[in-house]
C-alpha positions as MATLAB code, in Angstrom:
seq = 'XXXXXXXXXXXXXXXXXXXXXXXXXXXXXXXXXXXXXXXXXXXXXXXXXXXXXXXXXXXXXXXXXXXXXXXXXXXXXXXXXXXXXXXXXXXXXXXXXXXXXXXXXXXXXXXXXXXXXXXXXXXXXXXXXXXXXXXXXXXXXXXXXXXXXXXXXXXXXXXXXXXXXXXXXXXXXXXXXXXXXXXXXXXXXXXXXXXXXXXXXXXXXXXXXXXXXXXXXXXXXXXXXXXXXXXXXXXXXXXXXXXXXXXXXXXXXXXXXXXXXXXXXXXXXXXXXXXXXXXXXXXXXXXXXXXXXXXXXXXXXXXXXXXXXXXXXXXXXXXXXXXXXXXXXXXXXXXXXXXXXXXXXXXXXXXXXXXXXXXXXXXXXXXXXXXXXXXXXXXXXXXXXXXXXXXXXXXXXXXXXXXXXXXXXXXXXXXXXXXXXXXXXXXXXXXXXXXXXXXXXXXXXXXXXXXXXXXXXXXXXXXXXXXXXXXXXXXXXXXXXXXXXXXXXXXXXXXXXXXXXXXXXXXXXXXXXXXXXXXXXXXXXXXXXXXXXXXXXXXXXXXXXXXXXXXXXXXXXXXXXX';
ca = [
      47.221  -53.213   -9.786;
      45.832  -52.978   -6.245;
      42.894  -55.537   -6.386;
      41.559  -54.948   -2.926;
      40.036  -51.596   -3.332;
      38.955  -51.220    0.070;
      36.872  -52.276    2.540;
      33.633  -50.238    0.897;
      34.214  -51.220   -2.412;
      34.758  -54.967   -2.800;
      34.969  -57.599   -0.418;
      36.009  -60.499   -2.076;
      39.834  -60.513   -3.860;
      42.480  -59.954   -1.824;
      45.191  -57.089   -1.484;
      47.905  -57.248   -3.591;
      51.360  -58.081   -1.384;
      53.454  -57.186   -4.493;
      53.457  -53.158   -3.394;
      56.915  -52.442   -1.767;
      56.121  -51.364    1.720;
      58.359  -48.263    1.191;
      56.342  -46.546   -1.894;
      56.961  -43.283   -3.781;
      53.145  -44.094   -4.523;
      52.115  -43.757   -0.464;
      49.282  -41.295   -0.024;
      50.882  -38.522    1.582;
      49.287  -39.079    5.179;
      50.501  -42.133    5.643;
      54.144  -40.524    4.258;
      53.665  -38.113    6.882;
      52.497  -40.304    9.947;
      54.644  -43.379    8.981;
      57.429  -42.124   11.681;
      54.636  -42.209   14.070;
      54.004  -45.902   12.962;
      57.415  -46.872   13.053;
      58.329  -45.200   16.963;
      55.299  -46.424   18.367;
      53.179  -48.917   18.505;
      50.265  -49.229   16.529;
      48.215  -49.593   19.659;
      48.451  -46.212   21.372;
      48.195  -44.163   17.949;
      44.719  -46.595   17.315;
      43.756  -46.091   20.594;
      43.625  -41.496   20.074;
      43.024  -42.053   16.318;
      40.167  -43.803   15.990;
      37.546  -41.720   18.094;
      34.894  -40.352   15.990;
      32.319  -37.951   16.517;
      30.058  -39.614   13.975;
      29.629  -43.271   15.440;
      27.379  -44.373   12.460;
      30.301  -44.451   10.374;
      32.443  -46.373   12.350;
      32.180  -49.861   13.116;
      30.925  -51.783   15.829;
      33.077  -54.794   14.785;
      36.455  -55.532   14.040;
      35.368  -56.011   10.177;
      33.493  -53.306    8.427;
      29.486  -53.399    8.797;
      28.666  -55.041    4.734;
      26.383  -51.836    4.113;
      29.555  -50.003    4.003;
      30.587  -52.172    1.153;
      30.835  -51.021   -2.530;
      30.393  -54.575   -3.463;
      29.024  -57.580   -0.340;
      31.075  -60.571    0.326;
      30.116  -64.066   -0.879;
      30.134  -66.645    1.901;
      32.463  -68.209    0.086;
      35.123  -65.743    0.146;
      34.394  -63.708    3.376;
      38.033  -64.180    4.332;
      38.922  -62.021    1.826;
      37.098  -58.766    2.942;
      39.293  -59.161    6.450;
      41.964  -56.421    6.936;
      45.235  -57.717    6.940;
      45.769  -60.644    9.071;
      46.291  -60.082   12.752;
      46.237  -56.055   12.630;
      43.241  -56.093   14.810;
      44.216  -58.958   17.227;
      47.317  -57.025   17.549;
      46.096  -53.487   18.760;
      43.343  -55.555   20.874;
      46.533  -57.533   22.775;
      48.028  -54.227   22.982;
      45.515  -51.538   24.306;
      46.500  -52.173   27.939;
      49.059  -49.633   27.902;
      48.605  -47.177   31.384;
      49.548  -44.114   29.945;
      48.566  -44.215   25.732;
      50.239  -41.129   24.345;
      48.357  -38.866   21.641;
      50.037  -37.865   18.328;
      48.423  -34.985   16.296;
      49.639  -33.850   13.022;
      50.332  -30.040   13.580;
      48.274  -27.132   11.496;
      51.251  -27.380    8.342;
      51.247  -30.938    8.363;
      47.630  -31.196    8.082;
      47.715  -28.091    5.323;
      50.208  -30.250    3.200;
      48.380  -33.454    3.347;
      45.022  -31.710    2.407;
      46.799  -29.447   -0.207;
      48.716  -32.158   -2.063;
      46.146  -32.920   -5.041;
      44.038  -29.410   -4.866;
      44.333  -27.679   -8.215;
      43.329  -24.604   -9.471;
      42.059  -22.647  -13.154;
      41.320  -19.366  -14.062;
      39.251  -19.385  -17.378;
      39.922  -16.419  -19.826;
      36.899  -14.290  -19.976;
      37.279  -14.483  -23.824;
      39.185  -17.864  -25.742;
      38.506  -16.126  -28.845;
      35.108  -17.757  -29.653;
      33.114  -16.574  -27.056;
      32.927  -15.191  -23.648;
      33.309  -17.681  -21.048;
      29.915  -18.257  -18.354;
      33.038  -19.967  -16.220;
      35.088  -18.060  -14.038;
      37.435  -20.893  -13.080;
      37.126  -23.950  -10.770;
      38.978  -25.711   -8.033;
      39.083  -29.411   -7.471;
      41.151  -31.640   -5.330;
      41.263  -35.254   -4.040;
      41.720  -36.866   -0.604;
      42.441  -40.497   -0.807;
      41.437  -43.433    1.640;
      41.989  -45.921   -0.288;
      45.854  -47.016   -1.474;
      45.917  -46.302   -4.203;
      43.090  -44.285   -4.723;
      40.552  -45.203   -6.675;
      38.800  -41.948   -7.580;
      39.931  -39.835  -10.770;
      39.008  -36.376  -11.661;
      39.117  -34.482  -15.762;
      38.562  -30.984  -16.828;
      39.084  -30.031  -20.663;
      37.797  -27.604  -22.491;
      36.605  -27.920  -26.266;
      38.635  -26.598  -28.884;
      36.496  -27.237  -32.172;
      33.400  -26.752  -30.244;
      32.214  -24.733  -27.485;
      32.085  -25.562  -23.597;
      33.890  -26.862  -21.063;
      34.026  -30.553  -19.530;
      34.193  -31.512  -15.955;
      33.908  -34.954  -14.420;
      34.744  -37.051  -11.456;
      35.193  -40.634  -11.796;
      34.468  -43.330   -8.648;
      36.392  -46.559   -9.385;
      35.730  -49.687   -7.527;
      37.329  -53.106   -7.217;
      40.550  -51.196   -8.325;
      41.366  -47.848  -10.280;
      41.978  -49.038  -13.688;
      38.870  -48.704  -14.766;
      38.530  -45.205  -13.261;
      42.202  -44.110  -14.438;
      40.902  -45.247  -18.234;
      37.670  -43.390  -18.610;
      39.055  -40.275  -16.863;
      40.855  -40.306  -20.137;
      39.227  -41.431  -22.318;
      35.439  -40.684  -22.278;
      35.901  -36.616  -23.020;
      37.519  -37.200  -26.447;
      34.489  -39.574  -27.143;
      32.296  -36.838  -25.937;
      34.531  -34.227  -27.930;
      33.951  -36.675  -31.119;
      30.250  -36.609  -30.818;
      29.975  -33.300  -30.618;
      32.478  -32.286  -33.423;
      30.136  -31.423  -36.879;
      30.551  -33.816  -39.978;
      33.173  -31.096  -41.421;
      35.711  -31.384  -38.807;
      35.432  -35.017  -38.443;
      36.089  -35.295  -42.180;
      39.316  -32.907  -41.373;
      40.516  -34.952  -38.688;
      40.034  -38.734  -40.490;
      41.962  -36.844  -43.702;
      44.941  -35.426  -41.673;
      45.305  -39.070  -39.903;
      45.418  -40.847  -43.958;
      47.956  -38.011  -44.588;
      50.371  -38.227  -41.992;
      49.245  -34.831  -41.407;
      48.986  -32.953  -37.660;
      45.501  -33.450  -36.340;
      43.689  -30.425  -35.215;
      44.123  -30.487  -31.374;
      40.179  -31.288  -29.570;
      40.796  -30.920  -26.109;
      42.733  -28.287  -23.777;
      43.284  -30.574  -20.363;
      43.524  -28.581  -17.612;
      45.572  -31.413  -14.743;
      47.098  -31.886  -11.801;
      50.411  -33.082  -12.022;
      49.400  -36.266  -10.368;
      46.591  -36.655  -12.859;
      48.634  -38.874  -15.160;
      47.498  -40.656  -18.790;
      48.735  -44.269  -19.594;
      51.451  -43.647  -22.629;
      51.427  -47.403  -22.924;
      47.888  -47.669  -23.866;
      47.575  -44.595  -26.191;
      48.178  -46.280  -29.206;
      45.341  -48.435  -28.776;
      42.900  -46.156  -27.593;
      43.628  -43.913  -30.585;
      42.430  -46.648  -33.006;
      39.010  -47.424  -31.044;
      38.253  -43.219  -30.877;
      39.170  -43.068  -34.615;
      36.882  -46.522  -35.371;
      34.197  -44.570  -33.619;
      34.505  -41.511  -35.570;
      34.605  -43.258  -38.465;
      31.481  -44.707  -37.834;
      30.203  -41.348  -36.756;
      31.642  -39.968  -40.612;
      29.540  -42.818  -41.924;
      26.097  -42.412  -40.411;
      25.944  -38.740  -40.905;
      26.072  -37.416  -44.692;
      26.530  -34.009  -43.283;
      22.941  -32.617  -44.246;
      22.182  -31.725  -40.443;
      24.181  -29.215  -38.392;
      22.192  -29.078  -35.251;
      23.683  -31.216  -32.418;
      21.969  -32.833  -29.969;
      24.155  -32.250  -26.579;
      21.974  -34.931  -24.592;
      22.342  -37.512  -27.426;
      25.931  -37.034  -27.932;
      26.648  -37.463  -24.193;
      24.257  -40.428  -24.004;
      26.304  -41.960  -27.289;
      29.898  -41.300  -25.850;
      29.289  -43.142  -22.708;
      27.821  -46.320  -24.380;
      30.291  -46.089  -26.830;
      33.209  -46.322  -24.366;
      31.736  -49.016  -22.347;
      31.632  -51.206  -25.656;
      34.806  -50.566  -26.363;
      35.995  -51.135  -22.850;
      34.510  -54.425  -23.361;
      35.567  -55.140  -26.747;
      39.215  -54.138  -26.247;
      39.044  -57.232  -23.056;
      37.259  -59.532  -25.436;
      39.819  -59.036  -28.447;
      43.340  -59.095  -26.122;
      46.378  -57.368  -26.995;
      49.574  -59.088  -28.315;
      51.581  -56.559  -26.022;
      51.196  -59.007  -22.810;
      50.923  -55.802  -20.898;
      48.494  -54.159  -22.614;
      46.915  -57.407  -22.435;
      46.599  -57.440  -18.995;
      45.618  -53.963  -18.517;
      42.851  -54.256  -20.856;
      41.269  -57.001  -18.782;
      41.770  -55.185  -15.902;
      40.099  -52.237  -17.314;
      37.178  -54.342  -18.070;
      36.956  -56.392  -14.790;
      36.838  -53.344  -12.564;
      34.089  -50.637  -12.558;
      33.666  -46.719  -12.348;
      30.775  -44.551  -11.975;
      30.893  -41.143  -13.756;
      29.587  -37.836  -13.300;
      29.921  -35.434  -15.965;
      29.170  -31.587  -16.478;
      29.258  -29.593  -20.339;
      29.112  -26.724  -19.704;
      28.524  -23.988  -22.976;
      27.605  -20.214  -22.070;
      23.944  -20.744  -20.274;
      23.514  -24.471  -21.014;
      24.494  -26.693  -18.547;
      24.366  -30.592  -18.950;
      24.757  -32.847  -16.563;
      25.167  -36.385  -17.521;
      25.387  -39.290  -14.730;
      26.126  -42.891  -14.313;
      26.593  -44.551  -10.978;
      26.382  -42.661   -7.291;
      28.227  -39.538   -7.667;
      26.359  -35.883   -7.462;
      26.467  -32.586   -9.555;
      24.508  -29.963   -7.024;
      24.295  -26.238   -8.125;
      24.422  -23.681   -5.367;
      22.094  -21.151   -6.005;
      21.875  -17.874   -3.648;
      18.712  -16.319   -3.133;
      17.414  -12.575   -2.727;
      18.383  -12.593    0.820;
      21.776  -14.002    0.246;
      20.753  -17.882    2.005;
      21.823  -20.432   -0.168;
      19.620  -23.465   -1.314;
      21.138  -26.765   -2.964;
      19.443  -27.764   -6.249;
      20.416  -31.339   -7.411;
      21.328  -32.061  -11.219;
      22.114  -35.649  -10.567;
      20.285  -39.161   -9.389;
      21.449  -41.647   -7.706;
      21.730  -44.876   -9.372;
      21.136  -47.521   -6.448;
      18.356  -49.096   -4.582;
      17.328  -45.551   -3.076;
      16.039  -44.604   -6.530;
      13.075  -46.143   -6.850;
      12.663  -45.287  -10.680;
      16.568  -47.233  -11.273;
      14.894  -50.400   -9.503;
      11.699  -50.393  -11.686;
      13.813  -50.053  -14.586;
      15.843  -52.980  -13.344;
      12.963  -55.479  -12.538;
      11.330  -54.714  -15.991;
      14.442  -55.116  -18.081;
      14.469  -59.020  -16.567;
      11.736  -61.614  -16.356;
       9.244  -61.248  -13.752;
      10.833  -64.399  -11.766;
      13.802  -62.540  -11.167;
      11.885  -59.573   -9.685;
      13.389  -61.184   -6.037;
      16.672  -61.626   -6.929;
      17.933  -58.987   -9.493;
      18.120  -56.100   -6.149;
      18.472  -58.324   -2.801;
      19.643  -56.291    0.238;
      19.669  -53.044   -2.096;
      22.388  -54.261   -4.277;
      22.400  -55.435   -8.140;
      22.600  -59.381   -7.383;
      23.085  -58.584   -3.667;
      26.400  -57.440   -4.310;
      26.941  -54.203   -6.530;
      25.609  -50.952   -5.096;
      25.531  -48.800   -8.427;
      22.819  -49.568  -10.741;
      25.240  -48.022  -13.740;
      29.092  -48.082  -14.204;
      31.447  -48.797  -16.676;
      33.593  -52.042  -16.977;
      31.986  -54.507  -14.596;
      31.451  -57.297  -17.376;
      31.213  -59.329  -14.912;
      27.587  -58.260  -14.303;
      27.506  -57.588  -18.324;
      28.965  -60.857  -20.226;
      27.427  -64.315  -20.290;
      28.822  -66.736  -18.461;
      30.655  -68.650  -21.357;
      32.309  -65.177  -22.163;
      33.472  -64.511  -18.806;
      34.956  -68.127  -18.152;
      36.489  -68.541  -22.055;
      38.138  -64.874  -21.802;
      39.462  -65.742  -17.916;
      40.863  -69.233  -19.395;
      42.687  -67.673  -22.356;
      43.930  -64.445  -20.843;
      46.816  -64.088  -18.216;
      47.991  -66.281  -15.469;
      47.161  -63.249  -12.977;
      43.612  -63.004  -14.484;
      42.826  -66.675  -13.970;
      44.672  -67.047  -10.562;
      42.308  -63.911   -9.266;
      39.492  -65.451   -7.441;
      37.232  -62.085   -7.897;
      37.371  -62.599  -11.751;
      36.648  -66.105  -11.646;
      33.431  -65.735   -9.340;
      30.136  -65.630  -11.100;
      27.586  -63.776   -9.517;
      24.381  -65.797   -7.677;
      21.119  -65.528   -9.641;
      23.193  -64.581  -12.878;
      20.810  -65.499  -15.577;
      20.026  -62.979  -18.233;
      22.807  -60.428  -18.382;
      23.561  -57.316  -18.981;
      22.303  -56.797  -15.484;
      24.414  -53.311  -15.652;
      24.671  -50.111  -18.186;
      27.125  -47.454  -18.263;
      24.022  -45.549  -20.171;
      24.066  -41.717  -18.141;
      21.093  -39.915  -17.260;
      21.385  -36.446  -18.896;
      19.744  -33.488  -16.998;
      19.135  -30.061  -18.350;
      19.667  -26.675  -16.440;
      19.646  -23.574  -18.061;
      22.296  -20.945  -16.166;
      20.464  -18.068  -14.167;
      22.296  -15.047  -12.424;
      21.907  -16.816   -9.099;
      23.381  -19.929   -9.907;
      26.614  -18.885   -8.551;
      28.749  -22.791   -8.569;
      28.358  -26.424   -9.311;
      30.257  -29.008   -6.902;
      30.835  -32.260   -8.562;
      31.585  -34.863   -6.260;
      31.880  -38.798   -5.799;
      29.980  -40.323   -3.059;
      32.852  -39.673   -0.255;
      31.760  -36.546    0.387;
      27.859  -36.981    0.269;
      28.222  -39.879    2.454;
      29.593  -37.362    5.380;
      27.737  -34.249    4.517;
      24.320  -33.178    3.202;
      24.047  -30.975    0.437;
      22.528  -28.290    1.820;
      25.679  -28.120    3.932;
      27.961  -28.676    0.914;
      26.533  -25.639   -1.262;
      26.086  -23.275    2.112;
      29.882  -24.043    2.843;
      31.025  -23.274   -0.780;
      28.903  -20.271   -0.868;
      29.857  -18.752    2.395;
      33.592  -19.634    1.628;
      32.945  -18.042   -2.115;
      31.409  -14.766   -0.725;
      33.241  -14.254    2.770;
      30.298  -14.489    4.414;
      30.713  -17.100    7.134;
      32.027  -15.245    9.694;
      29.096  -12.915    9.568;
      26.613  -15.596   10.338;
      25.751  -16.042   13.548;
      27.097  -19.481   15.280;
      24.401  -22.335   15.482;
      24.699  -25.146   17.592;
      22.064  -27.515   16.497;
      20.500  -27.930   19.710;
      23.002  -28.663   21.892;
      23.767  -27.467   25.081;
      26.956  -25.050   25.328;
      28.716  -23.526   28.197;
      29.753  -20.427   28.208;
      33.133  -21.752   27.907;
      32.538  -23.624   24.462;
      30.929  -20.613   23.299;
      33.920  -19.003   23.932;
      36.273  -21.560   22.447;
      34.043  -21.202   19.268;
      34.129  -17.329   18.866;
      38.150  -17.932   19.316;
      38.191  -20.236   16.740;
      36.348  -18.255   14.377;
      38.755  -15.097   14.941;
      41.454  -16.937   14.587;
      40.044  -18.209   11.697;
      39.286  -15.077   10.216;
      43.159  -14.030    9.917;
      44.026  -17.421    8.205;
      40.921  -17.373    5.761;
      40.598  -21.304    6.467;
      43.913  -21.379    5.202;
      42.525  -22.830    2.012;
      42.760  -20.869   -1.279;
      40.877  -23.354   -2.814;
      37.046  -24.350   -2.479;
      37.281  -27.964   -2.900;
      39.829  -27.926   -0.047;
      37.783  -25.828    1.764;
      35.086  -28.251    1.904;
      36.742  -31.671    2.151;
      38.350  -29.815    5.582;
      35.001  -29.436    6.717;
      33.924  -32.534    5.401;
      36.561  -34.505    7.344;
      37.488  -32.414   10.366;
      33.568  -31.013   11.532;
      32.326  -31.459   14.535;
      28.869  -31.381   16.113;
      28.496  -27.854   15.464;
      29.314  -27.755   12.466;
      32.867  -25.901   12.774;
      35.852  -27.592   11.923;
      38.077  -29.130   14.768;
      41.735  -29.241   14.396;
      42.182  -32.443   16.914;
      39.527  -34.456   15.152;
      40.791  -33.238   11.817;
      44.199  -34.352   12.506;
      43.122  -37.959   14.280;
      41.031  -38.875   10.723;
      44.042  -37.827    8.498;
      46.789  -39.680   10.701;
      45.062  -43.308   10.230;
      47.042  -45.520    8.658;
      45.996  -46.752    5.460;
      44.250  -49.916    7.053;
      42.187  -48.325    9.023;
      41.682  -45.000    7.183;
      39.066  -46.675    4.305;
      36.973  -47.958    7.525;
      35.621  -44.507    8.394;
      35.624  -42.372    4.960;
      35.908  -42.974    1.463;
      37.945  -41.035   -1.236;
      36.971  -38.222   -1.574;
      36.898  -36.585   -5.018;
      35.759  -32.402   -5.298;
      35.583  -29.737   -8.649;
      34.050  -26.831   -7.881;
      32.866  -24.736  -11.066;
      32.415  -20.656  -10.705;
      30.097  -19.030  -13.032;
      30.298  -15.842  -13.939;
      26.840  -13.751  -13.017;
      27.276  -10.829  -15.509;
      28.000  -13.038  -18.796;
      24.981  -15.796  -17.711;
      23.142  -12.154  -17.270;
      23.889  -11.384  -20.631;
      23.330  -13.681  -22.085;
      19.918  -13.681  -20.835;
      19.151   -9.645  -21.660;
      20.291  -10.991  -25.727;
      17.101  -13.178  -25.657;
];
C-alpha cells in the first residue's frame, strides 16, 4: 500500500520506499516520459514542464501551499508532507543550464496516455424488463497520484430495475476507495431487492445452490476486485441481508430508493469498521482490513431507473446534469453538495452534533479538526473511534500498522467522536426530454473547470456543435495572428473530431490541456502529462469522469404514459 497519497491528500505518513522503481504498476505517463527522465536531467525537463497557464494552482514554494491538502500537516510531522528528499534542491542546483532543451510528448503519445483507462457501454434499448432511459456512458481516469487513488463502478440491476454509476475519491491511500468501489453497489443492490428475492438468495446459499446473479458490472480491465478479500465480504453482505430478511415480514412491497441508498452507505461504513475492529486470522487480510479502515473515500453515486434519477453523495465529488435549452445553449444543473467548509448547512450540522465549546475547534481553517477537508467519507476511524479503540486496535494489529506514524496520531481537539459520517445526501430529479447527460466526477476535475464549462463541453462534443460556435476570447486581446492560429486549430480539429471517441476523454483533454481561451493547447497539454510523478500531484489531482447519455424519446415517453 502506497501510504503517501499525495501532496493534496495527506501530509503526514510518508511514501512507501518498498515500490520497485521499475513498476508494471507506473501510470502510463511516467512509462512514457521515463526515457526522457533517464537521458536528461531532471532540471531542463522541470524547467519546460512546469509552466502553467493557471498560476493559482501552482505553487509559490518548493512545498505545496496546505490549502491544496486533502488532509493539513501537524507540526509535528511536517517533514513528512516534503517531496522526496533533495528533488527540489537538485533541479534548483541545476537550472543554470544555457541552452535547457524542451521535450513534448507528440499528438499519439499524448492520445495513448489519455486513452489508457477510457471505457465505453452501449445499453440495449430493451434488457427484457423494460426500455432503457440510458443510451450508454463513457468514463475514464487520469491519475496524478501513484497509484491512483480514485476508483470508478457501473452495474446494472438484475433483480431490480436501474442502473448504478459512481466515482469513488480515496485519500491517505486507495484501499479504502478500491473496497467500496466494490462493495457498496451489492449493498445498494441488497436494499433494494424485495423480501421474496432475498428469501431466494439466503435459501440457495443454505443449499449449496447457485445464487441468482444481482449485478451486471460493466469494467475496465484495469478496474480490478480483490479475490483475496471476497470471502469475507460475502459473509458481512449476507449478515446484512439477513438482517434485512429479519426486519421486514414481507407485508410491504413499495421501496423506498432514498432510504435504501441512505441504509447501504451506513451499512458499509459499519462494516468497514467492524471488519478492522474484529481482525482477520489470514495476516493479510488482516492487514488489508485495517488499511481499509484507516484510509478514507468520498462517494458519489447515481440510480438511475427509467425517469427517476437519484443521486446520493458523501464527501466532495459532483453529479451535474446538462440540460439543453430551446435555443440549443446548455445550462449546468447540480444534483450534488459539497460536503466541506463551503457548505454552510454541513458546518451547522457539524457544530450542533458537538457541544457548544467545541463550536471553535470542530472546523478550524475549513477543515474537520483542522485537518480533513470532507465533512463525509468512509473509513477514516480515525476521526470516528474513541481514542482507547484507535490505540488498543493499533497495539494488537500488525507491526506495519503500529510502526505507521499517520495511524498512531490522534487528532487535536479529539473529544467526542464520530466527528465524521459516511451518511449520503440523496437528491431527487425526475428525467425531462432536455436533460440530455449526467457527468459524475471527483473533485479533480471541478477543481480546474467550472461546471458550466464541463456540461457546455460535453454537450457541444455530444451534438457536434462546437465548431459552429463562434470563438470567444474572454476579454483578451488577440492579434490577428492568434486569431488565425485559433481558426487553424479548430479546422484541423474538425477532421480529427478531438480525436476522442469518448466524452469523458473529451473533457479531461480540455480539462488538462486548455488554455486562456478556452481551446485546448497541444504544448501545454503535453508539458502537464510529461511531469513526473513527483511533481505531477502538485498541479492537478486524479481525475475521475462517467458520463451518462439519456435517451430523449424513452424519458419522452415515458412522460406522454402519465
Amino acid at each position: 500500500m502506497c501510504v503517501c497519497p499525495g501532496p493534496r491528500r495527506i501530509g503526514i505518513p510518508v511514501r512507501s520506499s518498498s515500490l520497485p522503481l521499475f513498476s508494471d504498476a507506473m501510470p502510463a505517463p511516467t512509462q512514457l516520459f521515463f526515457p526522457l527522465i533517464r537521458n536528461c536531467e531532471l532540471s531542463r525537463i522541470y524547467g519546460t514542464a512546469c509552466y502553467c497557464h493557471h498560476r493559482h494552482l501552482c505553487c509559490s514554494s518548493p512545498y505545496l501551499a496546505q490549502s491544496r491538502l486533502r488532509y493539513a500537516p501537524h507540526p509535528a510531522y511536517a517533514t513528512f508532507c516534503r517531496p522526496k528528499e533533495g528533488w527540489w534542491q537538485y533541479t534548483q542546483g541545476r537550472r543554470y543550464a544555457s541552452t535547457p532543451q524542451k521535450f513534448y510528448l507528440t499528438p499519439p503519445q499524448v492520445n495513448s496516455i489519455l486513452k489508457a483507462n477510457e471505457y465505453s457501454f452501449k445499453v440495449p434499448e430493451f434488457d427484457g424488463k423494460n426500455v432503457s432511459s440510458v443510451l450508454g456512458f463513457d468514463s475514464n481516469q487520469l491519475p496524478a497520484n501513484a497509484p491512483i487513488e480514485d476508483r470508478r463502478s457501473a452495474a446494472t440491476c438484475l433483480q431490480t430495475r436501474g442502473m448504478l454509476l459512481g466515482v469513488f475519491d480515496g485519500h491517505a491511500g486507495c484501499a479504502c476507495s478500491q473496497a467500496v468501489s466494490e462493495r457498496l453497489f451489492y449493498y445498494i443492490a441488497v436494499s433494494l431487492l424485495p423480501h421474496e428475492t432475498l428469501l431466494e438468495i439466503e435459501n440457495a446459499v443454505e443449499s449449496g445452490r447457485a445464487l441468482l446473479p444481482i449485478l451486471q458490472w460493466h469494467k475496465h480491465p484495469n478496474d480490478y476486485f480483490s479475490k483475496e478479500a471476497s470471502k469475507l465480504y460475502f459473509n458481512s453482505l449476507r449478515t446484512y441481508w439477513q438482517e434485512l430478511i429479519d426486519l421486514n415480514t414481507g407485508e410491504s412491497t413499495d421501496i423506498d430508493v432514498k432510504e435504501a441508498l441512505i441504509n447501504a452507505f451506513k451499512r458499509l461504513d459499519n462494516d468497514i469498521s467492524l471488519e478492522a475492529q474484529v481482525g482477520d486470522p489470514n495476516s493479510f487480510l488482516n492487514y488489508l482490513v485495517l488499511r481499509v479502515a484507516f484510509s478514507g473515500a468520498t462517494a458519489c453515486v447515481a440510480h438511475v431507473d427509467g425517469v427517476d434519477l437519484h443521486v446520493a453523495n458523501t464527501g466532495d465529488s459532483r453529479a451535474m446534469l446538462g440540460v439543453q435549452e430551446e435555443d440549443g445553449s446548455w445550462s449546468a444543473v447540480t444534483l450534488s453538495n459539497d460536503h466541506n467548509a463551503q457548505n454552510e448547512r454541513e458546518l451547522e450540522r457539524l457544530k450542533l452534533e458537538h457541544p457548544k465549546n467545541e463550536a471553535k475547534s470542530v472546523v478550524k481553517q475549513d477543515r474537520l479538526l483542522g485537518l480533513l477537508m470532507p465533512f463525509r467519507a468512509f473509513g477514516d476511524v480515525k476521526f470516528k473511534w474513541s481514542i482507547d479503540l484507535q490505540k488498543r486496535v493499533i497495539e494488537s494489529g500488525p507491526d506495519q500498522l503500529n510502526d505507521n506514524e499517520y495511524t498512531k496520531f490522534i487528532p487535536p481537539n479529539y473529544y467526542t467522536p464520530p466527528y465524521l459520517t459516511a451518511e449520503p445526501e440523496v437528491t431527487y430529479h425526475r428525467l425531462r426530454p432536455q436533460d440530455k447527460f449526467l457527468v459524475l466526477a471527483t473533485d479533480g476535475l471541478w477543481e480546474t473547470m467550472h461546471r458550466q464549462d464541463v456540461v457546455r463541453i460535453v454537450g457541444e462534443y455530444l451534438t457536434g456543435m462546437h465548431h459552429q460556435q463562434p470563438i470567444a476570447v474572454g476579454g483578451y486581446k488577440v492579434t490577428l495572428g492568434q486569431m488565425h492560429g485559433l481558426l487553424t486549430e479548430r479546422r484541423a480539429k474538425m477532421s480529427s473530431v478531438f480525436e476522442d471517441q469518448n466524452a469523458a476523454t473529451h473533457l479531461i483533454r480540455h480539462a488538462v490541456g486548455n488554455n486562456e481561451f478556452g481551446t485546448v493547447d497541444h504544448e501545454r497539454l503535453s508539458k502537464m502529462l510529461s511531469l513526473p510523478e513527483e511533481l505531477a500531484r502538485m498541479y492537478r489531482d486524479d481525475i475521475t469522469i462517467i458520463v451518462v447519455q439519456f435517451n430523449s424519446h424513452v424519458v419522452g415517453a415515458y412522460q406522454n404514459q402519465e
